Short mmCIF file of C-alpha atoms in Angstrom, two decimals:
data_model
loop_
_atom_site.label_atom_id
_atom_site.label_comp_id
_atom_site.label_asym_id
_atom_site.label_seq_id
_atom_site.Cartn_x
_atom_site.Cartn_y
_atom_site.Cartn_z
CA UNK J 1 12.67 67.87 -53.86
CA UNK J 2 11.48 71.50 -54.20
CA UNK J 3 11.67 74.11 -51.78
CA UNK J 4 8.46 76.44 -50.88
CA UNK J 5 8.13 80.01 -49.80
CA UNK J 6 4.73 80.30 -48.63
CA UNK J 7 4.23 84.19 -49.47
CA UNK J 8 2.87 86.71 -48.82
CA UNK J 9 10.93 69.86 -12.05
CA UNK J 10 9.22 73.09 -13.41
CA UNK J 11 11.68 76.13 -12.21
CA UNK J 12 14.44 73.89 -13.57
CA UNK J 13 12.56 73.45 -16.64
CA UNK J 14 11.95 77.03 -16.88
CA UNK J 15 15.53 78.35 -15.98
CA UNK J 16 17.06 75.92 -18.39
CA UNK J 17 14.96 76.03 -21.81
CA UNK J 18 16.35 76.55 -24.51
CA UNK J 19 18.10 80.26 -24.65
CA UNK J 20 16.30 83.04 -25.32
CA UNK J 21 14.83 82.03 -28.31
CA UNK J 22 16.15 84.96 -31.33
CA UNK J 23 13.69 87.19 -32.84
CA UNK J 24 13.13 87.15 -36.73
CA UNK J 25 10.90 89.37 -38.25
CA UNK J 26 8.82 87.60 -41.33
CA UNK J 27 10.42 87.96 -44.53
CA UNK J 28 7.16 88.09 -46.69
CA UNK J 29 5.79 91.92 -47.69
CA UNK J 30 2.13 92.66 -49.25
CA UNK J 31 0.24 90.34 -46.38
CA UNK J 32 -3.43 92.01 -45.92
CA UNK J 33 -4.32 92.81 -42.42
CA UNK J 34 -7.61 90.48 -40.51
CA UNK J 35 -9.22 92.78 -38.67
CA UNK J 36 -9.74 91.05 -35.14
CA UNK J 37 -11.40 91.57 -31.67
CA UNK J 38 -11.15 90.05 -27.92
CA UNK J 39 -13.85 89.01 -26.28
CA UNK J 40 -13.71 90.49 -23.08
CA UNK J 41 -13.53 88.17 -19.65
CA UNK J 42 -13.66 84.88 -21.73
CA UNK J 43 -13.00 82.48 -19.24
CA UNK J 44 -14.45 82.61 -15.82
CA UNK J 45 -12.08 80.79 -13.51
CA UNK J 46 -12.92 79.57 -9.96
CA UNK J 47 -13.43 81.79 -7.29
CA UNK J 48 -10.15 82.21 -5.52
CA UNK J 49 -8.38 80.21 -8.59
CA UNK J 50 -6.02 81.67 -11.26
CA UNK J 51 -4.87 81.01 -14.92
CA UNK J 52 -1.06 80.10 -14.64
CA UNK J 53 1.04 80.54 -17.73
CA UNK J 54 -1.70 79.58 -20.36
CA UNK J 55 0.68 77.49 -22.73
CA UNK J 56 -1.95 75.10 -24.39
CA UNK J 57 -5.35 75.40 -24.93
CA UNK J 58 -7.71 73.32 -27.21
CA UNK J 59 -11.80 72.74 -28.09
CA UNK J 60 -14.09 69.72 -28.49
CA UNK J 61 -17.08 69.23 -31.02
CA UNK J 62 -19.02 70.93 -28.19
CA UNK J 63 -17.19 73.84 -28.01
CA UNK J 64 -15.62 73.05 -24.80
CA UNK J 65 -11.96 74.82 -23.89
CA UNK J 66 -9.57 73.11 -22.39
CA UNK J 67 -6.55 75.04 -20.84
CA UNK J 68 -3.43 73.06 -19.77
CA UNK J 69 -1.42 75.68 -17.44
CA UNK J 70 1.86 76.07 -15.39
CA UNK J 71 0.53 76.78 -11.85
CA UNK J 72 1.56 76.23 -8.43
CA UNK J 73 2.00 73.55 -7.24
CA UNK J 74 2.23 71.89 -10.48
CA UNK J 75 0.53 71.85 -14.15
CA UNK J 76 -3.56 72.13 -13.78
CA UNK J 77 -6.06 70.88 -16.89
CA UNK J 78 -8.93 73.26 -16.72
CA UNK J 79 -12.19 72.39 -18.87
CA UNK J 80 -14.73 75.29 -19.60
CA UNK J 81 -18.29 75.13 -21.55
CA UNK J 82 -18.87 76.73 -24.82
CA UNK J 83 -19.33 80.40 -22.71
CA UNK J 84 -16.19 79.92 -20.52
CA UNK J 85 -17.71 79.16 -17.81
CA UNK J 86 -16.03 76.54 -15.42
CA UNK J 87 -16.49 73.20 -15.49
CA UNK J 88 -13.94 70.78 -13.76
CA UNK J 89 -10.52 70.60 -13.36
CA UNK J 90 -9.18 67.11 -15.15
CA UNK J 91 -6.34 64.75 -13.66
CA UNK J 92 -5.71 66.65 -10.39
CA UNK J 93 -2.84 65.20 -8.50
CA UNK J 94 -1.77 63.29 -11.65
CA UNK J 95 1.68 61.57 -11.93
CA UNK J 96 2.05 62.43 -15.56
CA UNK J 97 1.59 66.52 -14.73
CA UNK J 98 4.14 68.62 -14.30
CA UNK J 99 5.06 71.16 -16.77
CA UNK J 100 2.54 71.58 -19.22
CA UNK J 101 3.49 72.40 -22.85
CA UNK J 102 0.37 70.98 -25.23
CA UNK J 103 -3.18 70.12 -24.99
CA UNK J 104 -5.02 68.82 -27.90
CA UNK J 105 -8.47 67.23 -28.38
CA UNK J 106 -8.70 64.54 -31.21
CA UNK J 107 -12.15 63.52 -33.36
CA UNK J 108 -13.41 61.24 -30.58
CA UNK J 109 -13.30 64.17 -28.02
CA UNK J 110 -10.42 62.01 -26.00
CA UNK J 111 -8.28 65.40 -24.58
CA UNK J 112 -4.60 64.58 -24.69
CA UNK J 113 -1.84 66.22 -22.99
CA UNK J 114 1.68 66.47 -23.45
CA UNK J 115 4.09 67.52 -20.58
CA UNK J 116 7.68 68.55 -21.06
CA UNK J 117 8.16 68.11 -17.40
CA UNK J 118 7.35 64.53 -17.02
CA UNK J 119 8.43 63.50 -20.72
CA UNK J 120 4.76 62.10 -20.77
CA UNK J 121 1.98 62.05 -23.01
CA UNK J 122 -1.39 61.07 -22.10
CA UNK J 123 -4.52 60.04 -23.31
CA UNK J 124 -8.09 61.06 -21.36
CA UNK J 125 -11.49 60.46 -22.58
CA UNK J 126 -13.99 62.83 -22.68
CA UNK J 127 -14.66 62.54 -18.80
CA UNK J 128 -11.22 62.71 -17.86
CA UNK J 129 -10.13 58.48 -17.55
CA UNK J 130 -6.81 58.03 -18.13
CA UNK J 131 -6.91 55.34 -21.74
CA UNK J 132 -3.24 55.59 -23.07
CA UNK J 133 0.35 56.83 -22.17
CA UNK J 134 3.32 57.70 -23.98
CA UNK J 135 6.47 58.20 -22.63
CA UNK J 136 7.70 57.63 -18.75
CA UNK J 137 8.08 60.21 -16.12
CA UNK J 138 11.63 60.51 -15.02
CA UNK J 139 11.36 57.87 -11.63
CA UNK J 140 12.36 59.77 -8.23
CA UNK J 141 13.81 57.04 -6.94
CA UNK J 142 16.79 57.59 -9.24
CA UNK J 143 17.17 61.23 -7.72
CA UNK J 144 17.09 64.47 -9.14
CA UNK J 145 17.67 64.42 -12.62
CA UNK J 146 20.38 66.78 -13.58
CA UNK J 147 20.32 69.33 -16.07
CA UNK J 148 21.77 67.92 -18.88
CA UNK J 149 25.53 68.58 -20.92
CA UNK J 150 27.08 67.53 -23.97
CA UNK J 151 25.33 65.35 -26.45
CA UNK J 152 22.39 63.86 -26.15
CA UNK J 153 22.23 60.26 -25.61
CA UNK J 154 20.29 58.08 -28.66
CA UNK J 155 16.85 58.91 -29.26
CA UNK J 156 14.51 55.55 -27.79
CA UNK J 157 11.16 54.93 -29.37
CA UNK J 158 9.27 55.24 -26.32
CA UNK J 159 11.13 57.58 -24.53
CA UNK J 160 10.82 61.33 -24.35
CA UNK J 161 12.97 63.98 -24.08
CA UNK J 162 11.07 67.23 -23.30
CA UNK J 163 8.32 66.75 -25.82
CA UNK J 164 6.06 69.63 -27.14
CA UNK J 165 3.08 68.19 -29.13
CA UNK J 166 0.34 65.39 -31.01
CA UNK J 167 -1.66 65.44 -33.59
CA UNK J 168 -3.35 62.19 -35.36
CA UNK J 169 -3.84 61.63 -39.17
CA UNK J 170 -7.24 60.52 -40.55
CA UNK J 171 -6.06 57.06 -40.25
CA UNK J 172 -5.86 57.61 -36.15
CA UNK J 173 -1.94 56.95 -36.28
CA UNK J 174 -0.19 59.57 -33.45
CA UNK J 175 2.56 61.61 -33.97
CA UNK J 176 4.38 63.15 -31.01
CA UNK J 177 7.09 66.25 -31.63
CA UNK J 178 9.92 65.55 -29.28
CA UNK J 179 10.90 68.00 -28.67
CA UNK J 180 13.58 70.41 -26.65
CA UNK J 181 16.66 67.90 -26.51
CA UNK J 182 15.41 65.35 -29.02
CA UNK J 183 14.91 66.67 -32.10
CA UNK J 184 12.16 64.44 -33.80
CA UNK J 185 9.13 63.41 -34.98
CA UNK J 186 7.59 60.01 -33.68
CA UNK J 187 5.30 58.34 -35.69
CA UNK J 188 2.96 55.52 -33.69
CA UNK J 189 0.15 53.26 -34.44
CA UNK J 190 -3.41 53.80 -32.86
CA UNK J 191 -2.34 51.52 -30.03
CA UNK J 192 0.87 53.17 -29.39
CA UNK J 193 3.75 51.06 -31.07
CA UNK J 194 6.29 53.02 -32.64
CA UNK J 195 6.47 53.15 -36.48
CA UNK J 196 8.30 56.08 -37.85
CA UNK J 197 10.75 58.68 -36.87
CA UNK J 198 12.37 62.03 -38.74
CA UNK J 199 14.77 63.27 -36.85
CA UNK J 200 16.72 62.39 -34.22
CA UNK J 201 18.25 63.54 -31.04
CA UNK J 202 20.91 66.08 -32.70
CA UNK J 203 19.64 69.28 -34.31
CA UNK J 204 19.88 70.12 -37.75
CA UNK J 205 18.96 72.24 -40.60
CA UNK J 206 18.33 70.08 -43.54
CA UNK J 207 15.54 68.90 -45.26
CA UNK J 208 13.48 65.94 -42.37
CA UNK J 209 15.97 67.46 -39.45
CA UNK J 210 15.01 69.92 -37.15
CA UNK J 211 16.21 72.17 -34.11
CA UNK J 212 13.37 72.24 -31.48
CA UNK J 213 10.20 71.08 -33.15
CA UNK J 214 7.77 73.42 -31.05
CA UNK J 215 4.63 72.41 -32.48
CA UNK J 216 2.71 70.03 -34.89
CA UNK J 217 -0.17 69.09 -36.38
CA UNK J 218 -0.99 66.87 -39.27
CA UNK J 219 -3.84 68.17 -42.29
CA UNK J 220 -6.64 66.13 -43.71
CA UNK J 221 -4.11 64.56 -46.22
CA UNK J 222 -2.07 62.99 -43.02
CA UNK J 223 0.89 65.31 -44.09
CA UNK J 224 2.52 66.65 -40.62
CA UNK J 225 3.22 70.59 -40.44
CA UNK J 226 5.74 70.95 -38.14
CA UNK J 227 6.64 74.91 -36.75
CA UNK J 228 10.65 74.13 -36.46
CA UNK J 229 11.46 77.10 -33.89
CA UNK J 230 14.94 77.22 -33.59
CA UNK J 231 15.46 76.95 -37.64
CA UNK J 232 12.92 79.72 -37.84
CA UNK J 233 10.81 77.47 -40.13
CA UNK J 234 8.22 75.49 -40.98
CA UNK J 235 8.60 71.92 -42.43
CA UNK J 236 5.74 69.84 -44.41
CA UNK J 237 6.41 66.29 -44.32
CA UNK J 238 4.49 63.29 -45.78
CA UNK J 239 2.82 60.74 -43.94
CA UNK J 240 5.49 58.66 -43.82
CA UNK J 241 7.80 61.17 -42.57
CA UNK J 242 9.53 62.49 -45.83
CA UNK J 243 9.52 66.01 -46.00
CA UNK J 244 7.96 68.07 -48.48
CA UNK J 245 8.94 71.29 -48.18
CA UNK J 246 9.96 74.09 -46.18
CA UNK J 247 8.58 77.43 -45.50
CA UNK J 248 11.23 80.00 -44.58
CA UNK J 249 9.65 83.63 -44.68
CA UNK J 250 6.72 83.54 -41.63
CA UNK J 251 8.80 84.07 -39.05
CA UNK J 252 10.05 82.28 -36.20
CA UNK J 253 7.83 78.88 -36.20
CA UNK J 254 6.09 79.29 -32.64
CA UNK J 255 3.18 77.40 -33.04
CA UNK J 256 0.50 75.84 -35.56
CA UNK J 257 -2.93 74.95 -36.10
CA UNK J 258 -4.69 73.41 -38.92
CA UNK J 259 -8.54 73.64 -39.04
CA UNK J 260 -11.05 70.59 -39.50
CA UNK J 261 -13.42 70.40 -42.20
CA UNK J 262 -13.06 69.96 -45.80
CA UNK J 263 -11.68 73.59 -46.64
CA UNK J 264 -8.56 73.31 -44.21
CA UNK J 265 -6.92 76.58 -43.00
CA UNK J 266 -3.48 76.30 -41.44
CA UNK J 267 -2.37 79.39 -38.52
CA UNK J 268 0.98 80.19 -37.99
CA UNK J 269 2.75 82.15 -34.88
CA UNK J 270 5.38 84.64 -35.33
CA UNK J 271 5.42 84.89 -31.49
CA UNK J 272 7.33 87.80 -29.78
CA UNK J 273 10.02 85.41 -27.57
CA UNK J 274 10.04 84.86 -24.05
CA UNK J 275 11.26 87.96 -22.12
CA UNK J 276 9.94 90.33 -24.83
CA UNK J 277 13.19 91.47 -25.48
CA UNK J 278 13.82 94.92 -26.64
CA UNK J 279 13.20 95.49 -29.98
CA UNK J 280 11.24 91.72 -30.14
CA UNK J 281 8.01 93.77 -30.99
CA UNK J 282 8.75 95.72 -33.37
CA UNK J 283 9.44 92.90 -35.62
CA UNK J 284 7.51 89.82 -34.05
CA UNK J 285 3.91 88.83 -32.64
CA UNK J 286 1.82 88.48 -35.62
CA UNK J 287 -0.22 85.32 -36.61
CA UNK J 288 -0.70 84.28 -40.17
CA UNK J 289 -3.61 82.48 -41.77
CA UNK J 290 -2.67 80.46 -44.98
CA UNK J 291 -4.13 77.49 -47.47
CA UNK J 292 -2.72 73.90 -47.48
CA UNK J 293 -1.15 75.40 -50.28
CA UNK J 294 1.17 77.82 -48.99
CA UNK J 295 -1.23 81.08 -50.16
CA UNK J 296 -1.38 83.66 -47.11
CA UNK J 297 -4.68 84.54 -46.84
CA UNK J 298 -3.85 87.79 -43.86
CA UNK J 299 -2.40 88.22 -40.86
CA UNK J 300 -3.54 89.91 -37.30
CA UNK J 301 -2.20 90.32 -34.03
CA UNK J 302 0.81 92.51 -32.28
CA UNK J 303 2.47 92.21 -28.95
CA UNK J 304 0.97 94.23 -26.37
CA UNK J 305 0.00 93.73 -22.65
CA UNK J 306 -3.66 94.86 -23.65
CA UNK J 307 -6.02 92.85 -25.20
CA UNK J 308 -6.79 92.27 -28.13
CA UNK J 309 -2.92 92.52 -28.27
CA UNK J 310 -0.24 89.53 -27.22
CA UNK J 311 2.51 88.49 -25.06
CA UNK J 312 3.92 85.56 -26.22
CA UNK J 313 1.20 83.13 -28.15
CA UNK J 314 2.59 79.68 -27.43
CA UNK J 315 -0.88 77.76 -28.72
CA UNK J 316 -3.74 78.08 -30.64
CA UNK J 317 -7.03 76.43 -31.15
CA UNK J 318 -8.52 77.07 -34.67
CA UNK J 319 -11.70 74.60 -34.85
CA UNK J 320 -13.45 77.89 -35.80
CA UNK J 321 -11.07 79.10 -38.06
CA UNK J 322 -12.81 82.81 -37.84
CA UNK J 323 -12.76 82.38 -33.63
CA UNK J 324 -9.45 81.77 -32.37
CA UNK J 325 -8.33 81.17 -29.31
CA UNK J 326 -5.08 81.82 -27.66
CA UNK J 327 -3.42 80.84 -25.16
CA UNK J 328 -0.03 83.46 -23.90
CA UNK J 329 2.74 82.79 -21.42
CA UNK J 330 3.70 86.37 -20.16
CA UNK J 331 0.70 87.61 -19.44
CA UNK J 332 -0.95 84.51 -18.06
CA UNK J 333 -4.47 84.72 -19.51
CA UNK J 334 -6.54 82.99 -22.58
CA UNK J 335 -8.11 85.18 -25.31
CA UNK J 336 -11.12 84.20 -27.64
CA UNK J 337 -10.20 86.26 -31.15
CA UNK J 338 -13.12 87.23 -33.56
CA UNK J 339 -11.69 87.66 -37.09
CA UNK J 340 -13.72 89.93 -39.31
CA UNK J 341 -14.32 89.72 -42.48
CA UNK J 342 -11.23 91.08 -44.91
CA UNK J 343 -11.23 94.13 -47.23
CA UNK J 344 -8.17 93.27 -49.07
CA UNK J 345 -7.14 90.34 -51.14
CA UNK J 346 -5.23 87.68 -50.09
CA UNK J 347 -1.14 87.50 -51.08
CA UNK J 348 -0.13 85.46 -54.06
CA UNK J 349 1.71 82.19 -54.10
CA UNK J 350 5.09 82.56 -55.37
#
C-alpha cells in the first residue's frame, strides 16, 4: 500500500472534549497564496436572536445556508436564503438536539444533522420532516450519564459515541464518523442497516485506524476522506473501507470538504485549536485547496478576530468551490469567503 504526501449535556460536553487539541504547523513549503475576501454582514439573524458557536454550516442546490449552532438553551438549526436572509428555524424543541457538531445537505436537498450531544444523527427533508435516524439519545430515565474512564466499551453498529459527521457516496450508501470516544467509520445502506466499519472504539495510528475522526466526506468516486485530528492527518479510504493513503504534511486535520461537480476540489482546515493558545497562530489557521489527486492548488486564511481572518474553522461548505463558507467556534459568527483568482502556480505533486 503506498503512502501519499499531498504537497505543496452540552457544558459537560464542552468541559470534557478531548484536551486541548496540539497545534502543528503544515509541513509542506512553496504553497501559493488565494487571495480571499468576507462578505460583510452575511447572515441576517432574527431580531433579538444570536449565532451561538457556529460549528456546522452547509448549502442546498438553491443556495440556501444552513447553520447548526451551540446556543442556549440547546443546539438551534437555522436556514437562510441565497442572500442570508432568515428563513426558519428547523426542528425546534427536537429530542435529537443537543450539541451540535455537523450539518450537511445531500443531492436530494434532505439536511442532515449530526449531534455529539445526543449521539444522534438525523435525517430532515427539505421542509424540515424528520425521515431517518441514526443512533439513540442517551435515555434520562437511566440518569445522568457520567463522564466516561478507562476503555471504551465495544463499538455497536447502531450506537454512537460522540459522533462528528456524514457524507453519502453516489450510490446513496451513508457513512457516519464516530467520532470522539469511538474511533470509526460506519458504513450503512440507504435505509440505514449497517454494512461496514474501519475502525473501532480504540485509537490508533495505522493505516484504516484513527484517533478522533473530526470530519468526512466521501468524492465522486465513493472514496471517504476522512480529516483524522488527533493523528494530525488525513486518511483516503476506498469505498469499502480500505484505506488508500495518508496525507501527513497539511496540518492538523480539522475539517474537510469536497466539491460537487465533475472537476472535484477537496478543502482542508489547518484550524488554530480551541483556546487559541499562545503561539497556535503563528503556525495554524490556514485552509488548503487541493485535487482528488493530492496537488495543492493554494491556500488562504489566518487566525484573527477580524474578518476576513479566523478563530477556529470547525466546518466548511464548498458547493461553490470559489465561495466558501465558514462556520468558527470562538468567535461565534459565519463568514461567506470570495476566492480570487490566483497569480501563482499551483504546488507540485511529490
Amino acid at each position: 500500500m503506498k503512502r501519499y504526501l499531498a504537497p505543496c449535556l452540552a457544558t459537560a460536553l464542552a468541559l470534557c472534549a478531548v484536551p486541548a487539541i496540539a497545534q502543528q504547523k503544515a509541513t509542506i513549503t512553496g504553497v501559493p497564496e488565494i487571495p480571499v475576501t468576507s462578505v460583510p454582514n452575511f447572515l441576517k439573524v432574527p431580531a433579538g436572536e444570536y449565532l451561538g458557536e457556529s460549528v456546522a454550516v452547509a448549502t442546498n442546490s438553491r443556495g440556501h445556508i444552513f447553520v447548526y449552532h451551540r446556543a442556549a438553551p440547546t443546539s438551534k438549526l437555522w436556514e437562510f436564503d441565497q442572500n442570508g436572509n432568515f428563513l426558519k428555524e428547523i426542528g425546534k424543541g427536537y429530542y435529537g438536539f443537543e450539541f451540535s457538531h455537523s450539518v450537511r445537505v445531500d443531492p436530494q436537498d434532505n439536511i442532515w444533522t449530526v449531534d455529539e450531544g445526543t449521539n444522534m444523527v438525523t435525517k430532515f427533508s427539505p421542509e424540515g420532516k424528520v425521515l431517518m435516524v441514526l443512533g439513540r439519545r442517551p435515555p434520562a430515565i437511566g440518569g445522568a450519564v457520567a463522564t466516561r474512564t478507562g476503555p471504551n466499551p465495544p463499538a455497536e453498529k447502531y450506537i454512537f459515541c460522540r459522533p462528528t459527521d456524514v457524507g453519502w457516496d453516489p450510490q446513496g450508501n451513508i457513512f457516519v464518523s464516530d467520532g470522539y470516544c469511538n474511533n470509526r467509520i460506519v458504513k450503512y445502506d440507504p435505509n440505514g442497516r449497517f454494512l461496514a466499519q474501519a475502525g473501532s472504539e480504540k485509537p490508533g495510528k495505522g493505516l484504516g485506524e484513527f484517533n478522533l475522526p473530526h470530519g468526512m466526506q466521501v468524492d465522486g468516486k465513493g472514496n471517504v476522506w476522512v480529516a483524522d485530528r488527533t493523528n494530525f492527518r488525513y486518511q483516503v479510504l476506498d469505498n469499502n473501507l480500505k484505506p488508500i493513503r495518508e496525507i501527513t504534511n497539511l496540518g492538523v486535520g480539522w475539517t474537510i470538504c469536497i466539491s460537487p461537480g465533475p472537476h472535484q476540489y477537496v478543502f482542508h482546515s489547518n484550524s488554530n485549536p480551541n483556546g487559541n493558545v499562545p503561539g497556535s497562530w503563528d503556525i495554524t489557521g490556514e485552509i488548503y485547496k487541493t485535487e482528488l489527486d493530492g496537488t495543492v492548488l493554494g491556500k488562504f486564511g489566518k487566525p484573527g478576530k477580524n474578518p476576513p481572518n479566523f478563530q477556529v474553522v470547525h466546518m466548511m461548505d464548498c458547493r461553490n468551490p470559489n465561495e466558501i463558507i465558514v462556520g468558527e467556534i470562538e468567535s461565534w459568527r459565519v463568514q461567506k469567503l470570495i476566492l480570487k483568482q490566483q497569480t501563482a502556480k499551483a504546488a507540485s505533486a511529490q
